[in-house]
């Protein structure tokens, strides 16, 4: 089920926190990619379908720097094959002691129209990557070449990333809180529900900052909260 | 022993580092809340008496999203009961894999005049919380709803936070280095001593940046250092 | 083999990521100081020869605050003896639960012309240290006095820092990605090679951002890539 | 709902592994006390209702060795109050760097008829405790007195132990794999179901060791498997 | 290159420690599966070619207990397909919080003539598995069903296990120190070299226990050591 | 202050747990070597003065296997120089991923009359070392040669081991709970006090197993407890 433009647009307007709650209501508790953060937290929300790369631990004899002379090396091949609009997700086995990728590869992804990149390891050239337009997420900067610890072994297979399950085609959303994985077949309904939840949360935030108590308001157990929200939506056109 | 306005004001002018040294002189070595950081490190120093919330691991059957429809749910109750001027301290068992709280609750605390909030877990909506006026401290952002891993169970009991002991009423001070816990009955004398220490440290910093050696100056084992400091205090009116 | 001004200047123009690859080609895989970051990532690249301080775990009876009244205390002695142009490297056994140093000592190092400071623990007064001109790197801020956990025991001996081996005189380079240790006898050749690699990487980055594929370009397996690079170098005067 | 003798007896005949699967079927995934092991893995299965003790981080000034002269000290009080047949469960915040208890207290629990003891920290005198008749579970041996890091603060409140939620009265079962927490109101049905599951697993194990494939047998998707099991039960009288 | 009976036999007589040194001489430093141990350390040395199973993090909706009713479920399929004489190696992402397998599956592997099993997670029914004849290695016992955290996703692909790279067909050797991975094409020469090294180490051990210094003996830098060893080999027939 | 035979003998009769309490009374809280265990927990208590070896992270070019051909290599030199009756203590930076030593070196230490060996890393040939007469303590078995991660750099300097400070000449005591470090100048008084404490603890254990409550007995706040103990000592001749 490909990600529609409409669902993509909706997801760009909601937070990973709201999405997590919508997933939680469906019994999905482990969809947050744990312990990754944006290299630049001021970027707009990242949305796209997962295109994955799996790393395994590097064996020294198989990973001289010359491996990249092979055009079919999985890391380089994946960078050229990741579809525009997708999010490039790397399973680095939560190991940031060597880089998952660097500025040149991320620049190439940006030029190719890729929607973003996330690894549960780290990026080298982190300061340069932060300045690119493409959103990027990692655990921490890491200068050593990926060959030091990681060998790219599989393209677009199901992986783990930050302890979350990621299947190719799942929808990845990333903001300042990190990245969440929405199962492909739930993306549309989660997007719809999250848009509704966001409207209510925005209303609540406004009321709370105006001084109202959260009791009866969050959640809306007071009838008046629902009435006020209906009025607010009309006034805001949401 | 409530925190006096005078002590509160003094503590706002000193650093957690200076306070740690004053506590160390009294044999207290574990009062720093380990591994928490401010969401916005440019905020003024946070000072207030601890009001605590204890989380235990969440059991799935007890934590549907509907639990918050109960107005006496400990998390919501605590947010409405935390006294103005206090610091809301959450024992999240050092687990940031689910949120300790989010923007709406922290906004409510701000409106209620609470002095700050600290968890040894993480906050969701971290970027929004950072923009509020209330100082906030956590380990890292965390989008999943607290129900995913945390169940609020006790209000205002003694807790651990970041491996530090926190008793209700202890005085919490937070700055860019993190948060420190001052036992309630020591707050006044620590404040006084820290103000004195800060004066000397400011003097030393000034002299060091002017080129003086630290030997004999820091600590003041040279008589001249004491004489110069006395003159400096007079000149500065401190 | 002292670090020449020419090598120092070259290293200031290259990244730790590029240096790591040059070291990797020589079989050196563990020269990155793991999990340290700059207090201010906007500072210029730090370069200098390592001058080391070794901490051991503190024993309570040996570490009252009065120890610093001894002018020959290794921590204070090291700060006064570290040569201008050197990088002060502290083995804190990867333990940031107490400070490795604070603003006054780092200020003194700056005034003495020291090139930078790195610890695999943490600094207190982190916000103030970040504002100094001297580059500084640590794991995270840490307010408690170093006496709480660390006892300075040896000056300028071989140490571990962030799991990397550091011998006095090794060349430390630090940027936004962290710090790397270049064995002293390799510094000149690594600097030369890294300057060449950087030229090619800058060329590649430019071409990639212009839309060229990485295949055949990175690495330069296409003859045309080499021709274009030669032309680029002439045009750029590099 | 107190634990009946019948349920207790059934639980003594099943494994924590089987119980975990029965809990999993009901959506309970975090009931295993993580990373604890028996001091003596040859003891019979431990079963009893949880009686809890909560530790918080110790503050030095509150924890001289003289605290135990107070007969109402929560640690000592809890040892004298824990009911016969119960399991004494300690929340040590997963910190085994100081002891949770030692041989004398565990001996006292044994004499008082307590069914067992578990901590997510460690015991001192571990070799002696292993030789007692009472089953005991911890993370690893730990000689330092509990006062070094732990202050007993609450008796028989809900706690976390090894990341699992434990409410007073929940039923704890422990064997060589570790300890599992059965919510009190599920104990009877879990016991019944686990006894049934164990019968089938024993049958399967026997057949597998005789050479049968697991396909169709485990789970029993082949009709023949069900027929054979019925015959086996009749033959075995189970 | 299949593992010959001769090489298999040789490897059964040498230790993982000796093999690690032989690999180290060839530049291979990460072939030890880190932090796994035998369930029964008295078993003979395990030797066999790797047959792998890859787990990814479990998603709740995809892992009801009913999944095992599918005969082609990768975990069950792998157990039936693993060749006799092979070692079943599971990539559990170093996560022992849920089981990698239990007694029934390991029993089936034993009956099928599999040479051993290793996971970098944990086994349930650990005490029963320890009593089987088949050698088994894990991190620690873990009772929760694998569905709780692990979803079997790939059979016989390259994986990581305990931070070591494992390719199908690599030779796994396991003893009381743990498990080591020998690249398939090196197995024969490593076996030969390790047999020679073992002879010398046995000679050295004997001489050291008789009182000889290690200097000149270990390694054999004294000519006399070589002469004595030659005599010892003749006497021992090795 | 050398360790007298009398003090050595006393320490052989007391536990590390009792010693920790005696140290705690003197304000020493971090003298336990954390997270090490005996390879054979049935050995008698180990006692001896610390003779230390410091490892730093290994640099690949400095650590070919040929380094041991140098008779002055610090690891081998230390093994030949460690005095009879001493305990060989290795600072492996808490890293058990490569061996700290193996069977041959430990055998040599045994023959030389060394009292024991402890590392905060791991030993290779762990099963063989366990069978020697010399007591040995580590974190876990580790087959890779020490050169893989450790370079011996300093003999008999102050070190950290398992987060505890160890000065040459400190007295190390090891039993089933692990190893504790007694500052050299306290060894005699700690030994005396621990012998007294042990007598009382043995008395208490006996009484508790006979059914007496711990209240008033442990500690001896009831006068009767003191009277009974005096009688017990006379009866036991202690």
Short mmCIF file of C-alpha atoms in Angstrom, two decimals, chain A residues 52-220:
data_model
loop_
_atom_site.label_atom_id
_atom_site.label_comp_id
_atom_site.label_asym_id
_atom_site.label_seq_id
_atom_site.Cartn_x
_atom_site.Cartn_y
_atom_site.Cartn_z
CA UNK A 52 16.30 -0.11 4.48
CA UNK A 53 19.97 -1.01 4.64
CA UNK A 54 21.24 -3.70 6.98
CA UNK A 55 24.74 -3.66 8.41
CA UNK A 56 26.45 -6.63 10.05
CA UNK A 57 29.70 -6.49 12.06
CA UNK A 58 32.67 -5.88 9.76
CA UNK A 59 35.30 -8.59 9.26
CA UNK A 60 38.69 -7.02 8.68
CA UNK A 61 39.72 -9.04 5.61
CA UNK A 62 36.49 -8.27 3.78
CA UNK A 63 36.57 -4.53 4.33
CA UNK A 64 39.62 -2.80 2.87
CA UNK A 65 38.88 0.73 1.64
CA UNK A 66 39.01 -0.66 -1.87
CA UNK A 67 35.61 -2.37 -1.46
CA UNK A 68 33.94 0.80 -2.60
CA UNK A 69 35.53 0.43 -6.03
CA UNK A 70 32.83 -2.17 -6.56
CA UNK A 71 29.81 -0.32 -7.91
CA UNK A 72 27.53 -3.01 -6.57
CA UNK A 73 28.70 -2.57 -2.98
CA UNK A 74 25.42 -2.63 -1.05
CA UNK A 75 25.98 0.70 0.71
CA UNK A 76 26.60 2.61 -2.51
CA UNK A 77 23.98 0.65 -4.44
CA UNK A 78 21.38 1.41 -1.80
CA UNK A 79 22.14 5.13 -1.96
CA UNK A 80 21.56 5.13 -5.72
CA UNK A 81 18.42 2.97 -5.50
CA UNK A 82 16.53 4.53 -2.63
CA UNK A 83 13.37 5.98 -4.19
CA UNK A 84 12.64 9.71 -4.08
CA UNK A 85 10.31 10.47 -1.21
CA UNK A 86 11.48 7.48 0.81
CA UNK A 87 13.32 7.54 4.12
CA UNK A 88 16.66 5.70 4.13
CA UNK A 89 16.76 3.63 7.35
CA UNK A 90 19.98 1.95 8.47
CA UNK A 91 20.24 -0.92 10.95
CA UNK A 92 23.62 -0.21 12.56
CA UNK A 93 22.92 -2.57 15.47
CA UNK A 94 22.80 0.50 17.80
CA UNK A 95 26.57 0.85 17.43
CA UNK A 96 27.75 4.44 16.88
CA UNK A 97 31.45 3.63 17.27
CA UNK A 98 31.90 3.87 13.49
CA UNK A 99 29.96 5.96 10.99
CA UNK A 100 26.84 4.71 9.26
CA UNK A 101 27.41 7.22 6.43
CA UNK A 102 28.92 10.65 5.75
CA UNK A 103 28.23 13.95 4.09
CA UNK A 104 28.78 12.83 0.50
CA UNK A 105 26.30 9.96 0.64
CA UNK A 106 23.70 12.05 2.44
CA UNK A 107 24.18 14.83 -0.10
CA UNK A 108 23.57 12.33 -2.86
CA UNK A 109 20.37 11.18 -1.17
CA UNK A 110 19.23 14.78 -0.92
CA UNK A 111 19.88 15.42 -4.61
CA UNK A 112 18.01 12.27 -5.48
CA UNK A 113 14.93 13.58 -3.66
CA UNK A 114 15.04 11.20 -0.73
CA UNK A 115 12.88 12.40 2.16
CA UNK A 116 15.35 11.77 4.97
CA UNK A 117 17.82 9.39 6.60
CA UNK A 118 17.98 7.70 9.99
CA UNK A 119 20.50 5.37 11.58
CA UNK A 120 20.69 3.93 15.07
CA UNK A 121 24.45 4.48 14.82
CA UNK A 122 26.12 7.79 13.97
CA UNK A 123 27.09 9.96 11.03
CA UNK A 124 30.51 11.34 10.23
CA UNK A 125 30.73 14.95 9.00
CA UNK A 126 27.79 15.58 11.29
CA UNK A 127 28.10 19.37 11.19
CA UNK A 128 27.96 19.39 7.37
CA UNK A 129 25.07 16.95 7.23
CA UNK A 130 23.15 19.14 9.68
CA UNK A 131 23.41 22.01 7.20
CA UNK A 132 21.90 20.05 4.30
CA UNK A 133 18.19 20.42 3.56
CA UNK A 134 17.47 16.71 4.03
CA UNK A 135 16.40 15.75 7.55
CA UNK A 136 18.79 13.32 9.25
CA UNK A 137 18.69 11.43 12.55
CA UNK A 138 21.34 9.46 14.43
CA UNK A 139 22.55 8.58 17.88
CA UNK A 140 25.69 10.74 17.93
CA UNK A 141 28.46 11.93 15.58
CA UNK A 142 31.01 9.27 14.68
CA UNK A 143 34.05 9.99 12.51
CA UNK A 144 35.49 6.50 11.78
CA UNK A 145 34.68 5.09 8.34
CA UNK A 146 31.80 2.63 8.39
CA UNK A 147 34.22 -0.14 7.33
CA UNK A 148 35.71 -0.01 10.80
CA UNK A 149 32.70 -1.80 12.30
CA UNK A 150 29.91 -2.09 9.75
CA UNK A 151 29.54 -4.14 6.58
CA UNK A 152 26.52 -3.38 4.40
CA UNK A 153 24.93 -6.73 3.66
CA UNK A 154 21.26 -6.43 2.67
CA UNK A 155 19.10 -3.89 0.90
CA UNK A 156 15.45 -3.31 1.70
CA UNK A 157 14.85 -6.24 4.03
CA UNK A 158 13.02 -6.06 7.39
CA UNK A 159 15.39 -4.72 10.05
CA UNK A 160 15.59 -3.46 13.57
CA UNK A 161 16.47 0.20 14.11
CA UNK A 162 16.78 1.55 17.62
CA UNK A 163 14.95 -1.57 18.91
CA UNK A 164 11.95 -0.85 16.66
CA UNK A 165 10.84 -3.21 13.89
CA UNK A 166 11.08 -1.64 10.42
CA UNK A 167 9.61 -3.29 7.34
CA UNK A 168 10.27 -1.83 3.89
CA UNK A 169 7.36 0.45 3.09
CA UNK A 170 6.52 1.29 6.69
CA UNK A 171 6.07 5.02 7.10
CA UNK A 172 8.76 6.84 9.05
CA UNK A 173 7.96 10.16 10.69
CA UNK A 174 10.69 12.21 12.35
CA UNK A 175 10.70 15.42 14.39
CA UNK A 176 12.60 16.90 17.33
CA UNK A 177 11.56 13.99 19.58
CA UNK A 178 13.01 11.40 17.15
CA UNK A 179 11.55 8.94 14.64
CA UNK A 180 8.52 6.66 14.76
CA UNK A 181 7.64 3.72 12.51
CA UNK A 182 4.01 3.42 11.31
CA UNK A 183 3.11 0.02 9.84
CA UNK A 184 2.29 0.59 6.16
CA UNK A 185 -1.30 -0.56 6.39
CA UNK A 186 -2.05 1.74 9.30
CA UNK A 187 -0.53 4.91 7.87
CA UNK A 188 -3.74 6.38 6.54
CA UNK A 189 -5.87 5.79 9.60
CA UNK A 190 -3.11 6.88 11.95
CA UNK A 191 -2.68 10.08 9.91
CA UNK A 192 -6.37 10.84 10.12
CA UNK A 193 -6.59 10.13 13.80
CA UNK A 194 -3.43 12.09 14.59
CA UNK A 195 -4.76 15.14 12.77
CA UNK A 196 -7.88 15.02 14.92
CA UNK A 197 -5.87 14.48 18.09
CA UNK A 198 -3.58 17.37 17.20
CA UNK A 199 -6.50 19.72 16.85
CA UNK A 200 -7.68 18.83 20.34
CA UNK A 201 -4.17 19.04 21.80
CA UNK A 202 -3.67 22.48 20.26
CA UNK A 203 -6.98 23.59 21.75
CA UNK A 204 -6.00 22.19 25.15
CA UNK A 205 -2.58 23.80 25.05
CA UNK A 206 -4.16 27.16 24.30
CA UNK A 207 -6.66 26.79 27.14
CA UNK A 208 -4.06 25.59 29.60
CA UNK A 209 -1.83 28.55 28.82
CA UNK A 210 -4.88 30.73 29.40
CA UNK A 211 -5.13 29.19 32.86
CA UNK A 212 -7.61 26.36 32.69
CA UNK A 213 -7.05 23.20 34.76
CA UNK A 214 -6.29 19.95 32.94
CA UNK A 215 -8.97 18.14 34.97
CA UNK A 216 -11.99 17.58 32.79
CA UNK A 217 -10.15 19.12 29.86
CA UNK A 218 -7.37 16.63 29.16
CA UNK A 219 -8.94 14.21 28.48
CA UNK A 220 -12.28 15.83 27.76
#
